[in-house]
Amino acid sequence: LFAELGMPKNLAKTLMFISQVDECRSADVEQGADLRQPEVSVAMQEMRRRGWVKKKDLKKKGKGRPVHIYKLTRPLPQILTTFKDEKMKQVETIKSDLSELHNLIKDYK
């Protein structure tokens, strides 16, 4: 439903997966949400930008990149409320724009 309401599909799939676990690695999201690594990376960046998820790095033994561990920063209902507020604001903007357009063209024949 998130995707039907305008949330990017990969973001919605990532959000739903991570909301069902305490914390997870990128690879867990890839498998659990049936996404590729770049798709998970983009979704996680957006979720971090929105403040919905936090990331911590887990150092591996030896060399190599650390493993990223992700965890939601707030419960899913709170995220839904934020998303709903964003969408309602968009609806109000559209209504206002349509009203303004109507006023501009009402005298045209």
Steps between C-alpha positions, in 0.01 A plus 500: 500500500787741566604461136145560378501826699810625320788360704766351272448124484852412616470738794166347598638144478806596704291677763263206539788254534698702752185565707472124560849456647688663786803578286643364177784512251464620141530138384204405723288768333612388155382146569194582709364775275616340172708802398846550355780665698482838320122513556544434872775760519283770341202409722713508815647838403149641464388346829804648676432839340145487637627395842316168490804276536844515656813327380791365694811343356619166626871446438596166356810319614790585277465719195199594299201722527292504816155343499216752527237421763165681471228560757179704493517814712124511559208257484324435169174676607698819565664471156153452348381818671794695357436356153128578527574860600729539196231364268226718650719805449546399135122462463445849642759644260329331205160631611639851531668481159180372337298777661748761380495352150120500501496868597747585224305331222138550610452795265635316193251372247 
